[in-house]
Coordinates of C-alpha atoms in Angstrom, one line a residue:
X1 CA -6.4 4.6 -18.9
X2 CA -2.3 3.3 -19.2
X3 CA -0.3 3.0 -15.3
X4 CA 2.4 1.5 -16.4
X5 CA 5.6 2.6 -14.5
X6 CA 3.5 4.6 -12.8
X7 CA 5.8 5.5 -10.5
X8 CA 9.2 6.1 -11.7
X9 CA 12.4 4.5 -11.2
X10 CA 14.5 6.4 -8.3
X11 CA 14.3 8.5 -5.5
X12 CA 16.2 11.6 -4.5
X13 CA 16.7 13.4 -8.0
X14 CA 16.3 16.7 -6.7
X15 CA 19.5 15.9 -4.6
X16 CA 21.5 16.3 -8.0
X17 CA 21.0 20.2 -8.0
X18 CA 20.1 21.0 -4.4
X19 CA 22.4 19.2 -2.8
X20 CA 22.6 16.0 -0.8
X21 CA 20.5 15.5 2.2
X22 CA 18.2 18.8 1.1
X23 CA 15.8 16.9 -1.2
X24 CA 13.0 14.7 -0.3
X25 CA 10.8 14.5 -3.4
X26 CA 10.2 11.4 -5.4
X27 CA 11.2 11.3 -9.0
X28 CA 12.9 9.7 -11.8
X29 CA 16.8 10.2 -12.9
X30 CA 17.3 12.3 -15.7
X31 CA 17.8 10.8 -19.3
X32 CA 21.1 10.1 -19.6
X33 CA 20.7 11.9 -23.4
X34 CA 23.0 14.5 -24.9
X35 CA 20.5 18.0 -25.0
X36 CA 18.1 19.4 -22.4
X37 CA 17.5 17.4 -18.5
X38 CA 14.0 15.4 -19.0
X39 CA 13.0 14.0 -15.2
X40 CA 10.2 12.2 -16.2
X41 CA 7.2 12.5 -14.8
X42 CA 4.6 9.5 -13.2
X43 CA 3.0 8.2 -16.8
X44 CA -0.9 8.9 -15.8
X45 CA -4.2 8.1 -16.8
X46 CA -4.6 7.2 -20.5
X47 CA -8.3 8.1 -21.1
X48 CA -9.9 11.7 -20.7
X49 CA -11.0 12.5 -17.2
X50 CA -13.5 15.4 -18.2
X51 CA -17.6 13.6 -18.5
X52 CA -19.4 15.6 -20.8
X53 CA -21.6 17.7 -19.6
X54 CA -20.7 17.8 -16.1
X55 CA -18.3 19.8 -14.1
X56 CA -14.9 18.5 -13.6
X57 CA -14.1 20.6 -10.4
X58 CA -13.6 19.2 -7.2
X59 CA -14.1 21.3 -4.3
X60 CA -11.3 20.9 -1.4
X61 CA -13.2 20.2 1.5
X62 CA -10.8 19.5 4.4
X63 CA -8.3 22.0 5.9
X64 CA -5.5 23.2 3.9
X65 CA -2.2 22.6 4.8
X66 CA 0.2 25.5 6.6
X67 CA 3.6 24.8 5.9
X68 CA 4.1 24.6 2.1
X69 CA 6.3 27.7 0.7
X70 CA 6.3 29.3 4.3
X71 CA 10.7 28.6 4.7
X72 CA 13.2 29.4 2.3
X73 CA 15.3 26.5 0.8
X74 CA 18.9 27.2 0.1
X75 CA 20.3 26.0 -3.2
X76 CA 23.6 25.4 -4.2
X77 CA 22.4 25.8 -8.1
X78 CA 19.9 27.8 -10.0
X79 CA 16.3 26.8 -9.8
X80 CA 15.1 25.1 -12.7
X81 CA 11.7 23.4 -13.8
X82 CA 13.0 19.8 -15.7
X83 CA 11.2 18.8 -18.9
X84 CA 8.7 16.3 -17.4
X85 CA 8.6 13.5 -20.0
X86 CA 5.6 13.1 -23.0
X87 CA 3.9 10.2 -20.7
X88 CA 4.9 7.3 -23.2
X89 CA 2.7 9.2 -26.1
X90 CA 5.7 10.2 -28.0
X91 CA 6.7 6.7 -28.4
X92 CA 4.0 5.7 -31.4
X93 CA 5.4 9.3 -32.6
X94 CA 8.7 8.9 -33.8
X95 CA 10.4 11.8 -36.3
X96 CA 8.9 10.6 -39.4
X97 CA 5.2 10.7 -38.4
X98 CA 6.0 14.4 -37.6
X99 CA 7.9 15.2 -40.7
X100 CA 4.4 13.7 -42.2
X101 CA 1.9 15.1 -39.6
X102 CA 0.3 11.8 -38.4
X103 CA -0.6 11.1 -35.4
X104 CA -1.0 7.8 -33.8
X105 CA -2.5 7.1 -30.0
X106 CA -3.4 4.1 -28.5
X107 CA -5.4 1.0 -29.9
X108 CA -5.9 3.2 -33.0
X109 CA -4.4 2.8 -36.4
X110 CA -2.3 6.5 -36.6
X111 CA -4.1 9.4 -38.8
X112 CA -2.8 12.0 -40.8
X113 CA -4.3 15.2 -39.6
X114 CA -2.0 17.8 -41.2
X115 CA -1.2 18.5 -44.3
X116 CA 2.1 17.3 -44.7
X117 CA 4.0 21.0 -43.9
X118 CA 2.9 21.5 -40.5
X119 CA -0.2 22.7 -40.8
X120 CA -3.0 21.2 -38.6
X121 CA -6.4 20.0 -38.4
X122 CA -7.0 21.3 -35.1
X123 CA -10.9 19.9 -35.2
X124 CA -9.8 16.0 -36.3
X125 CA -10.9 13.5 -34.2
X126 CA -11.7 10.8 -37.0
X127 CA -11.8 7.8 -34.3
X128 CA -14.5 10.0 -32.2
X129 CA -13.0 9.4 -29.5
X130 CA -12.1 12.4 -26.7
X131 CA -9.1 10.4 -25.1
X132 CA -7.7 10.3 -28.9
X133 CA -8.5 14.6 -29.5
X134 CA -7.6 14.7 -25.9
X135 CA -4.0 13.7 -26.5
X136 CA -3.8 14.8 -30.1
X137 CA -4.4 18.7 -28.4
X138 CA -1.9 17.6 -25.5
X139 CA 0.9 17.9 -28.4
X140 CA 2.7 15.2 -26.0
X141 CA 3.2 13.2 -29.4
X142 CA 5.9 15.5 -30.0
X143 CA 8.3 14.2 -27.4
X144 CA 10.4 12.7 -30.0
X145 CA 10.8 15.3 -32.3
X146 CA 11.6 18.2 -29.1
X147 CA 14.3 16.0 -28.0
X148 CA 15.8 15.8 -31.2
X149 CA 16.2 19.4 -31.5
X150 CA 17.3 19.5 -28.1
X151 CA 20.0 17.5 -29.4
X152 CA 20.8 19.9 -32.3
X153 CA 18.3 18.2 -35.1
X154 CA 17.4 21.8 -37.1
X155 CA 14.9 19.7 -39.2
X156 CA 13.4 18.7 -36.1
X157 CA 13.0 21.9 -33.9
X158 CA 11.5 23.5 -37.4
X159 CA 8.8 21.2 -37.3
X160 CA 7.6 20.5 -33.3
X161 CA 8.4 24.6 -33.5
X162 CA 5.7 25.2 -36.8
X163 CA 3.5 22.7 -35.2
X164 CA 3.2 24.1 -31.8
X165 CA 2.8 27.4 -33.1
X166 CA 0.1 26.3 -35.6
X167 CA -1.4 25.3 -32.5
X168 CA -1.2 28.4 -30.6
X169 CA -2.3 30.4 -34.0
X170 CA -5.3 28.1 -34.6
X171 CA -6.4 27.9 -30.7
X172 CA -6.7 31.6 -29.7
X173 CA -7.3 32.1 -25.8
X174 CA -9.8 31.0 -24.3
X175 CA -9.9 27.5 -25.7
X176 CA -12.5 26.7 -22.7
X177 CA -15.1 25.7 -25.6
X178 CA -13.2 23.3 -26.8
X179 CA -13.4 20.7 -24.2
X180 CA -9.8 18.8 -25.7
X181 CA -7.7 21.1 -25.6
X182 CA -9.3 22.3 -22.1
X183 CA -8.8 19.2 -20.8
X184 CA -5.3 19.3 -22.4
X185 CA -3.8 22.8 -21.2
X186 CA -1.7 21.3 -18.4
X187 CA 0.1 18.6 -20.3
X188 CA 0.8 21.1 -23.3
X189 CA 2.0 23.8 -20.8
X190 CA 5.0 21.2 -20.1
X191 CA 5.1 20.4 -23.6
X192 CA 6.0 23.9 -24.5
X193 CA 8.5 24.4 -22.0
X194 CA 9.7 21.4 -22.8
X195 CA 10.0 22.8 -26.1
X196 CA 11.5 26.0 -25.1
X197 CA 14.5 24.2 -23.2
X198 CA 14.9 22.1 -25.9
X199 CA 15.0 25.4 -28.6
X200 CA 17.8 27.2 -25.7
X201 CA 19.5 23.4 -25.9
X202 CA 19.6 22.7 -29.4
X203 CA 20.5 26.7 -30.6
X204 CA 23.0 26.9 -27.5
X205 CA 21.5 30.3 -26.5
X206 CA 20.5 31.5 -22.8
X207 CA 17.7 33.4 -24.2
X208 CA 15.0 32.7 -27.0
X209 CA 15.7 34.1 -30.3
X210 CA 13.1 36.2 -31.9
X211 CA 11.5 33.8 -34.1
X212 CA 11.0 32.1 -30.8
X213 CA 9.6 34.6 -28.6
X214 CA 5.9 33.4 -29.2
X215 CA 6.5 30.5 -27.1
X216 CA 6.5 32.8 -23.8
X217 CA 3.9 34.2 -25.1
X218 CA 2.0 30.7 -25.4
X219 CA 3.2 29.9 -21.6
X220 CA 1.8 33.1 -20.3
X221 CA -1.7 32.4 -21.9
X222 CA -1.3 28.8 -20.7
X223 CA -0.5 30.1 -17.2
X224 CA -4.1 32.8 -17.7
X225 CA -5.7 29.8 -18.6
X226 CA -4.4 27.5 -15.1
X227 CA -5.3 30.2 -12.9
X228 CA -8.9 30.9 -13.7
X229 CA -9.5 27.2 -14.2
X230 CA -8.4 24.7 -11.4
X231 CA -10.3 21.7 -11.4
X232 CA -9.4 21.5 -7.5
X233 CA -8.6 18.7 -5.2
X234 CA -8.1 15.7 -7.5
X235 CA -5.6 14.4 -9.7
X236 CA -6.3 17.0 -12.6
X237 CA -6.0 19.6 -10.0
X238 CA -2.6 18.6 -8.7
X239 CA -1.2 18.6 -12.3
X240 CA -2.7 22.1 -13.1
X241 CA -0.7 23.4 -10.2
X242 CA 2.1 21.5 -11.2
X243 CA 2.6 23.1 -14.3
X244 CA 1.3 26.6 -13.1
X245 CA 4.1 26.6 -10.7
X246 CA 6.6 25.2 -13.9
X247 CA 5.6 28.7 -16.0
X248 CA 6.6 30.7 -12.8
X249 CA 9.7 29.0 -12.6
X250 CA 10.4 28.8 -15.9
X251 CA 9.6 32.8 -16.2
X252 CA 10.7 33.8 -13.4
X253 CA 6.7 34.8 -11.8
X254 CA 7.0 35.0 -8.3
X255 CA 2.5 35.4 -8.5
X256 CA 2.4 32.1 -10.5
X257 CA 4.7 30.1 -8.3
X258 CA 2.8 31.6 -5.5
X259 CA -0.7 30.7 -6.5
X260 CA 0.4 27.0 -7.0
X261 CA 1.4 26.9 -4.2
X262 CA -1.6 28.4 -1.7
X263 CA -3.3 25.5 -4.3
X264 CA -1.2 22.8 -3.2
X265 CA -1.9 23.3 0.4
X266 CA -5.8 23.6 -1.2
X267 CA -5.5 20.3 -2.4
X268 CA -3.4 17.8 -0.2
X269 CA -5.6 17.6 2.8
X270 CA -8.9 16.6 0.2
X271 CA -6.8 14.5 -2.2
X272 CA -5.1 12.4 1.0
X273 CA -7.1 11.8 3.8
X274 CA -5.8 12.0 7.1
X275 CA -6.1 7.9 6.9
X276 CA -3.8 7.8 3.4
X277 CA -6.7 7.4 1.4
X278 CA -7.4 9.0 -2.2
X279 CA -11.5 10.9 -2.6
X280 CA -10.9 9.4 -6.3
X281 CA -12.6 5.7 -5.0
X282 CA -9.9 3.4 -7.4
X283 CA -7.0 2.1 -6.6
X284 CA -5.2 3.1 -9.6
X285 CA -5.8 6.4 -8.8
X286 CA -4.6 6.6 -6.1
X287 CA -1.2 4.8 -7.0
X288 CA -0.9 8.0 -9.7
X289 CA -2.3 10.0 -6.8
X290 CA 1.0 9.2 -4.6
X291 CA 3.7 9.6 -7.6
X292 CA 2.2 12.9 -8.5
X293 CA 2.3 14.4 -5.1
X294 CA 5.8 13.2 -4.8
X295 CA 6.4 15.3 -8.2
X296 CA 4.8 18.5 -6.4
X297 CA 7.6 17.8 -3.2
X298 CA 10.1 17.1 -6.0
X299 CA 9.1 20.7 -8.2
X300 CA 8.7 22.8 -5.6
X301 CA 12.2 21.7 -4.4
X302 CA 14.1 21.9 -7.7
X303 CA 12.7 25.7 -8.0
X304 CA 13.9 27.0 -4.2
X305 CA 10.5 26.3 -2.9
X306 CA 10.1 24.1 0.9
X307 CA 7.3 21.7 0.2
X308 CA 6.7 21.5 4.1
X309 CA 5.6 18.4 5.8
X310 CA 1.9 17.9 5.0
X311 CA 2.1 16.5 1.5
X312 CA 5.0 14.2 3.1
X313 CA 3.3 12.7 5.6
X314 CA 0.4 12.1 4.0
X315 CA 1.7 10.6 1.3
X316 CA 3.8 8.3 4.1
X317 CA 0.3 7.2 4.8
X318 CA -0.9 6.4 1.1
X319 CA 2.5 4.2 0.8
X320 CA 0.8 2.3 3.6
X321 CA -3.0 2.2 1.7
X322 CA -1.1 0.7 -1.3
X323 CA 0.8 -1.5 0.6
X324 CA -2.4 -3.4 2.1
X325 CA -4.3 -2.6 -1.2
X326 CA -1.4 -5.3 -2.7
X327 CA -2.7 -8.3 -3.6
X328 CA -0.6 -11.8 -2.8
X329 CA 0.1 -11.6 -6.8
X330 CA 1.9 -8.2 -6.2
X331 CA -0.7 -6.3 -7.7
X332 CA -3.4 -4.0 -6.6
X333 CA -6.8 -4.8 -5.7
X334 CA -8.3 -3.7 -9.5
X335 CA -11.0 -1.0 -7.9
X336 CA -12.9 1.7 -9.1
X337 CA -11.7 2.8 -12.8
X338 CA -8.2 1.0 -12.6
X339 CA -6.3 -1.3 -15.0
X340 CA -4.7 -4.6 -13.9
X341 CA -1.0 -3.6 -12.2
X342 CA 1.5 -4.4 -10.4
X343 CA 1.9 -2.7 -7.2
X344 CA 5.3 -0.3 -7.7
X345 CA 8.1 -0.9 -5.4
X346 CA 8.8 2.5 -3.7
X347 CA 12.0 2.1 -2.2
X348 CA 12.2 2.6 1.1
X349 CA 8.3 2.8 2.0
X350 CA 5.8 -0.2 2.6
X351 CA 5.2 -0.5 -1.2
X352 CA 8.9 -2.0 -1.6
X353 CA 8.2 -4.8 -0.2
X354 CA 4.1 -5.4 -1.3
X355 CA 5.9 -4.8 -4.8
X356 CA 8.9 -6.8 -4.6
X357 CA 6.8 -9.4 -3.7
X358 CA 9.1 -9.9 -0.4
X359 CA 11.7 -9.9 -2.1
X360 CA 13.1 -6.1 -0.8
X361 CA 12.1 -3.8 2.1
X362 CA 11.0 -4.3 5.6
X363 CA 8.1 -6.4 6.5
X364 CA 4.9 -4.5 7.2
X365 CA 3.5 -4.7 10.6
X366 CA -0.2 -4.3 9.5
X367 CA -2.9 -7.2 8.3
X368 CA -5.9 -5.6 8.0
X369 CA -6.9 -2.4 7.3
X370 CA -10.2 -0.4 7.9
X371 CA -10.6 3.0 5.7
X372 CA -13.4 5.2 6.7
X373 CA -13.3 6.2 2.7
X374 CA -15.0 2.7 2.4
X375 CA -11.9 0.0 2.3
X376 CA -11.1 -3.2 3.9
X377 CA -8.3 -4.7 2.9
X378 CA -7.1 -7.9 4.8
X379 CA -4.4 -10.6 4.0
X380 CA -3.3 -13.9 6.1
X381 CA 0.5 -12.5 6.3
X382 CA 3.4 -11.0 4.3
X383 CA 4.9 -14.3 2.8
X384 CA 7.1 -14.6 6.5
X385 CA 5.8 -18.5 6.9
X386 CA 7.9 -20.1 4.7
X387 CA 5.1 -22.9 4.0
X388 CA 3.1 -20.4 2.4
X389 CA 5.4 -17.6 0.6
X390 CA 4.2 -14.3 -0.4
X391 CA 1.8 -15.8 -3.1
X392 CA 0.9 -18.0 -0.5
X393 CA -1.1 -16.1 1.3
X394 CA -4.8 -15.0 1.2
X395 CA -5.5 -10.9 0.2
X396 CA -9.3 -9.5 -0.1
X397 CA -10.9 -6.5 -0.8
X398 CA -14.2 -5.1 1.0
X399 CA -15.5 -1.8 -0.3
X400 CA -18.2 0.2 1.5
X401 CA -18.6 3.8 2.6
X402 CA -19.4 7.2 0.5
X403 CA -21.4 7.0 -2.6
X404 CA -20.0 6.6 -5.8
X405 CA -17.8 9.6 -7.5
X406 CA -14.9 10.7 -9.0
X407 CA -13.6 6.6 -10.5
X408 CA -15.7 4.9 -8.4
X409 CA -18.1 2.5 -9.4
X410 CA -21.3 1.0 -7.9
X411 CA -19.5 -1.7 -6.2
X412 CA -20.4 -1.6 -2.0
X413 CA -19.9 -4.5 -0.4
X414 CA -18.2 -6.1 -3.5
X415 CA -15.1 -8.5 -2.7
X416 CA -11.9 -9.4 -4.5
X417 CA -9.6 -12.4 -3.2
X418 CA -6.8 -13.9 -4.0
X419 CA -5.4 -17.8 -2.6
X420 CA -2.8 -20.2 -3.3
X421 CA -1.4 -17.7 -5.6
X422 CA -4.1 -17.0 -8.3
X423 CA -7.3 -14.9 -8.3
X424 CA -10.1 -16.2 -7.0
X425 CA -12.9 -13.7 -7.3
X426 CA -11.9 -10.7 -9.5
X427 CA -13.7 -7.8 -10.1
X428 CA -15.3 -6.8 -13.7
X429 CA -12.1 -4.3 -14.1
X430 CA -12.7 -0.8 -16.5
X431 CA -14.2 -0.4 -19.5
X432 CA -13.0 2.6 -21.4
X433 CA -14.8 6.1 -21.0
X434 CA -15.7 6.1 -24.8
X435 CA -17.0 2.4 -24.1
X436 CA -20.8 2.9 -24.5
X437 CA -22.9 0.1 -22.8
X438 CA -19.9 -2.1 -21.6
X439 CA -18.5 1.1 -20.0
X440 CA -22.2 1.7 -18.1
X441 CA -22.0 -2.7 -17.2
X442 CA -19.1 -2.0 -16.1
X443 CA -19.6 1.0 -13.3
X444 CA -23.0 -0.7 -12.6
X445 CA -23.3 -3.8 -9.8
X446 CA -23.4 -6.0 -11.9
X447 CA -19.9 -5.6 -12.6
X448 CA -19.5 -6.5 -9.0
X449 CA -19.5 -9.5 -6.6
X450 CA -22.2 -8.0 -4.6
X451 CA -25.9 -8.8 -4.1
X452 CA -27.6 -7.0 -7.0
X453 CA -31.1 -6.0 -7.2
X454 CA -31.8 -5.9 -10.8
X455 CA -35.4 -5.1 -11.5
X456 CA -34.6 -2.1 -9.3
X457 CA -32.9 1.4 -10.2
X458 CA -29.7 1.8 -8.4
X459 CA -29.7 4.1 -6.1
X460 CA -26.2 4.4 -5.4
X461 CA -26.1 4.4 -1.7
X462 CA -23.8 5.0 1.0
X463 CA -22.7 1.8 2.6
X464 CA -22.0 1.4 6.7
X465 CA -19.6 -0.6 8.1
X466 CA -21.9 -2.0 10.9
X467 CA -19.7 -3.8 12.7
X468 CA -15.9 -5.7 12.5
X469 CA -13.8 -8.1 14.6
X470 CA -10.0 -9.2 13.3
X471 CA -8.4 -12.1 14.7
X472 CA -5.7 -14.5 14.3
X473 CA -7.5 -16.6 12.0
X474 CA -10.5 -14.8 10.9
X475 CA -12.0 -11.8 10.1
X476 CA -15.3 -10.4 10.4
X477 CA -17.5 -7.3 8.8
X478 CA -21.4 -6.7 9.0
X479 CA -22.2 -3.9 5.9
X480 CA -25.5 -2.5 5.2
X481 CA -27.1 0.2 2.8
X482 CA -30.4 0.9 0.9
X483 CA -29.4 -0.1 -3.0
X484 CA -32.5 0.2 -5.1
X485 CA -36.1 1.9 -3.2
X486 CA -37.5 0.1 -0.7
X487 CA -34.9 -2.7 -0.6
X488 CA -32.6 -3.3 2.8
X489 CA -29.5 -5.1 2.4
X490 CA -27.0 -6.5 4.8
X491 CA -23.9 -8.6 3.7
X492 CA -21.8 -10.3 6.4
X493 CA -18.3 -11.3 5.4
X494 CA -16.2 -14.4 7.5
X495 CA -12.8 -15.1 6.3
X496 CA -10.6 -17.7 7.4
X497 CA -7.1 -18.1 7.4
X498 CA -6.2 -22.1 7.5
X499 CA -8.0 -23.4 5.9
X500 CA -8.2 -20.2 3.3
X501 CA -11.5 -19.1 2.6
X502 CA -14.7 -16.8 2.6
X503 CA -18.4 -16.7 3.6
X504 CA -20.8 -14.6 3.1
X505 CA -24.1 -14.0 4.4
X506 CA -26.5 -11.7 2.2
X507 CA -29.6 -10.8 3.3
X508 CA -32.6 -8.4 1.8
X509 CA -36.0 -7.4 2.3
X510 CA -38.3 -5.1 -0.2
X511 CA -41.4 -3.5 -0.2
X512 CA -42.4 -5.2 -3.4
X513 CA -41.1 -8.7 -5.5
X514 CA -37.5 -8.3 -6.2
X515 CA -35.1 -10.5 -8.5
X516 CA -31.9 -11.2 -5.8
X517 CA -29.0 -12.4 -7.5
X518 CA -25.6 -12.9 -5.6
X519 CA -22.8 -12.6 -7.9
X520 CA -19.2 -13.8 -7.7
X521 CA -17.1 -13.0 -10.5
X522 CA -14.6 -15.2 -11.8
X523 CA -10.9 -14.9 -13.4
X524 CA -11.4 -15.4 -17.6
X525 CA -8.9 -18.4 -17.7
X526 CA -11.1 -20.4 -15.2
X527 CA -13.9 -22.7 -16.6
X528 CA -17.1 -23.0 -14.2
X529 CA -19.5 -25.6 -14.0
X530 CA -22.1 -25.7 -11.8
X531 CA -23.0 -29.8 -10.3
X532 CA -26.0 -29.0 -7.9
X533 CA -28.7 -27.0 -7.0
X534 CA -25.9 -26.0 -4.1
X535 CA -22.8 -26.3 -5.5
X536 CA -20.2 -25.1 -9.0
X537 CA -16.7 -25.5 -9.4
X538 CA -14.3 -23.4 -11.2
X539 CA -11.0 -24.3 -12.1
X540 CA -8.3 -23.3 -15.2
X541 CA -7.3 -26.7 -17.5
X542 CA -4.1 -27.8 -16.0
X543 CA -4.1 -25.9 -12.5
X544 CA -2.9 -27.0 -9.2
X545 CA -6.2 -25.4 -7.7
X546 CA -9.7 -25.1 -8.1
X547 CA -12.4 -22.9 -6.6
X548 CA -15.3 -25.0 -4.7
X549 CA -18.3 -22.4 -4.5
X550 CA -21.3 -23.5 -2.8
X551 CA -24.8 -22.8 -1.3
X552 CA -26.2 -23.7 2.2
X553 CA -29.8 -23.5 2.9
X554 CA -29.8 -21.3 5.4
X555 CA -33.9 -19.5 6.9
X556 CA -34.8 -19.8 3.4
X557 CA -35.0 -23.1 0.9
X558 CA -33.0 -23.2 -2.6
X559 CA -35.4 -22.8 -6.0
X560 CA -34.6 -24.7 -8.7
X561 CA -32.0 -22.5 -10.7
X562 CA -30.3 -21.1 -7.8
X563 CA -26.9 -21.9 -8.8
X564 CA -26.6 -20.5 -12.5
X565 CA -23.1 -19.8 -14.2
X566 CA -23.7 -17.0 -16.3
X567 CA -20.4 -16.3 -19.4
X568 CA -20.3 -14.3 -22.4
X569 CA -23.8 -12.5 -22.1
X570 CA -24.9 -9.4 -24.1
X571 CA -28.2 -8.9 -23.1
X572 CA -28.1 -8.5 -20.6
X573 CA -24.5 -8.1 -20.5
X574 CA -22.7 -10.7 -18.1
X575 CA -19.9 -12.5 -17.8
X576 CA -17.0 -10.2 -18.7
X577 CA -14.0 -8.9 -17.6
X578 CA -11.4 -5.9 -18.4
X579 CA -8.3 -6.2 -17.5
X580 CA -7.1 -2.7 -19.3
X581 CA -9.5 0.3 -21.1
X582 CA -9.7 -1.8 -24.7
X583 CA -8.9 -5.7 -23.8
X584 CA -12.2 -7.3 -23.0
X585 CA -12.1 -11.0 -22.3
X586 CA -15.4 -13.4 -21.4
X587 CA -15.0 -15.0 -18.0
X588 CA -17.8 -16.6 -16.0
X589 CA -19.8 -15.4 -13.2
X590 CA -21.5 -17.5 -10.7
X591 CA -25.2 -16.3 -9.9
X592 CA -27.0 -17.4 -6.6
X593 CA -30.7 -16.6 -7.3
X594 CA -33.8 -15.7 -5.1
X595 CA -36.8 -13.8 -6.1
X596 CA -39.4 -12.2 -3.9
X597 CA -40.0 -10.3 -1.2
X598 CA -36.5 -11.8 0.7
X599 CA -33.7 -13.2 0.6
X600 CA -31.3 -15.3 2.2
X601 CA -28.2 -16.4 0.7
X602 CA -25.5 -17.8 2.7
X603 CA -22.2 -19.1 0.4
X604 CA -18.7 -20.0 0.7
X605 CA -16.0 -19.3 -1.5
X606 CA -12.9 -22.5 -0.8
X607 CA -10.1 -22.4 -3.2
X608 CA -8.8 -26.2 -2.5
X609 CA -5.8 -27.8 -4.4
X610 CA -6.6 -29.6 -8.1
X611 CA -7.8 -32.3 -6.2
X612 CA -8.7 -31.5 -3.1
X613 CA -12.6 -31.5 -1.4
X614 CA -15.1 -29.7 1.0
X615 CA -17.5 -31.5 2.7
X616 CA -19.8 -29.8 5.3
X617 CA -22.2 -30.9 8.1
X618 CA -24.9 -28.4 9.6
X619 CA -26.3 -28.2 13.1
X620 CA -28.4 -26.1 15.6
X621 CA -26.8 -25.0 18.6
X622 CA -30.2 -23.1 20.5
X623 CA -30.4 -20.6 18.5
X624 CA -27.2 -20.6 16.8
X625 CA -26.8 -22.1 13.5
X626 CA -23.3 -24.0 13.3
X627 CA -21.9 -25.7 9.4
X628 CA -18.7 -27.3 10.3
X629 CA -16.3 -27.6 7.2
X630 CA -13.8 -30.5 6.3
X631 CA -11.1 -28.4 3.6
X632 CA -8.9 -30.9 2.4
X633 CA -8.5 -32.4 5.9
X634 CA -8.3 -29.5 7.3
X635 CA -11.5 -28.4 9.7
X636 CA -13.1 -25.5 10.7
X637 CA -16.9 -24.4 11.8
X638 CA -18.8 -21.5 11.2
X639 CA -21.6 -20.2 13.2
X640 CA -24.6 -17.7 12.8
X641 CA -25.5 -16.2 16.0
X642 CA -29.4 -15.7 17.1
X643 CA -28.7 -12.1 17.1
X644 CA -27.4 -12.4 12.9
X645 CA -23.3 -12.4 13.8
X646 CA -21.2 -14.5 11.4
X647 CA -18.5 -15.7 12.9
X648 CA -15.7 -18.6 13.3
X649 CA -16.6 -21.0 16.2
X650 CA -13.6 -23.5 15.9

C-alpha cells in the first residue's frame, strides 16, 4: 500500500469551473501542462484489496444520507469530469517502456508483457503477485503515453490506443472470473476516460473519430459492470461510485450519475460513522477515505450535482479523528494495514496543525479522543508549552472494540507511544498481502504490544472499554475480553504527564495452563538489553533518550525468564517491524513472561534522558498497593485499589 501524498495539494479546484464561493470539494490543482486537464485523485492503496475466496462486498449498515443530489447547482461552465491521473504508477513506465510493451510496478523488475507491437499477454503474472497483476490490468501504467497523446504526440496516441484496445478485445465482458481485471475496473474506467479526453485534445476534435469509438463502447461495458458489482461501504465501493459517476458525466448518462449518487448516500454514513471513525480499522485507510470522499464531493460539483452536507460533516469528524491520531512526530499511529506515513496538513482542518507539527493552523481544542469503533488517542498536549514544543509532547493510541475486520489486525488492547521526540512503543507494521507467514505474523497478536496467549487460538474477540478517566496529568483506562477459549483478559492502562510514562497492569485467567506474554515492541533503531529479572533498557546508539522498562511483582512472583528480549527470530517469528509493505527490519521486542492458569503483570515504560534513571519503592496502604516513583528527579505515585482500579495517586 502506498499512501504517499495521499491527501493532495490544494483545496477548491471546483471553484475554477463553478465560480468562486460555490465549491466545497477538496482536490488537487490541475496539472499545469498543455493538453487535457488532469486533477489528480488521492494516491490510494498500492496493494490489491480483494482477498482470494472472500467477499469484497461491505453492505451499508447505517441509514443513508438524504441530501445528496437533491438540489441543482448553477454552473458557470459546462459540467465536466476531470482525468484523475494515474496514482503514480505511470512514473516507472516512461514512453520507452510503452513502446516496448514493458510494465513496471512496485519492487519488481520491469517485465515485457507483449510482443513489442502492443499485443499484450493479459494473463502474464511473472511474480505471482496479486497487486502486480491488478495494476497491470488497471492500465494506469499507460499514463505518460496518454499525457503525451493529449499534447499531440500521435506516436504515443497510437501506442496507448493499441494497448487499451487490446485489453478491451482480449477481455470481453464480463471479466468477473478474472479477479485482477475485476478489482481494477474502477481504475481502468478512469484510464479510459483519460484516454478519451487525450484523443479529443491531441487530435483537436470535439467528437471521437470512427476508429476511436470503441472507447465509448468500453466505457459503457465498464459502467455496466460497475452497476451490477458494487463493493459497498468502503474505499473500493466509493472509488467505484466515483468512476460510475464519471462515465455518466462524460457520456451524458443521467442513470449512471443517479445510481452513483444513491451509492454515495448509502456508503458515506457507514464508511464514516457519526463519531468520525472509518469502518476499515486502519489509520492509513482513514486518511485515504478522507481524501476519497473529498474527491466524491468535487466530482459531483464539477458535474453540476449538489453533494449536500452529510459528506462534508462526516469528513469534518474524520479530520478531528485523524488529528488526534497524529503522533508528536507528525505521523499517524501505525494501526492496521498502514504504512509509516505523515499526516497531511489539510488547510482549514485540525490536520493542518497536527500535520504541520504545530507550525500552521489552529491549536485543536481536544487532547484525548475515545471512539466506540475501538480507538483511544491521547497526548500530553499540542506543543504550546515552549519547554516541550510539538515533538516534546507524549502521544499514545490504544485499540479495542469490534472484532477484527477489513484492514484491521488482531491488535486489541495494543498500545503505541511516543515521547521525548521519538517512537517509544511501536506496532509491528504492515506487510504486503502476498507476504505469506510474515503477513500472518503482522496481523497476529504477537506483532502488537498486548498480553498474548500463544498456546491458544486467537478468537478475534470483541474488546470492551469498561472504565476510563481523563485528568490534567493522567489518563486511565480498563479493557476486558476473552482472547482464547476459556481465557479472560483484563488490561488496565495509566498514562502520566510530568513525568511522562506509561503503566499497564495485565491480568488473565484460564481454565487450562497457558503461556502469558506481555509484549512491548520497540523501534528498530534501538538496542535492548535485559539487566535483571525485572528490568530492560532500550536505546539507539548516540541518542539523547533511552527507555527503561520494568515490572513490579504484584500478586505474583517473577519467575526465572520473566524478562526477555526477542529479536530477528524466525521460528516462531518475533522481533521485526514493517514500516512499509515490502520493507522488513529487525526490531527488539520485550517479552514479560508467565506460565500457568493465571498471570498478573504490572509493567512500566519510562522514557528518560540518556543519563537519566528511575527508582521506585512500594508499599501497602490498607488494601491499596502504591508504587512511588522518582523519574529523573520528578516524583509520582501510582496505585492499585483493592477493587482493581489503576490510578495516579500523586
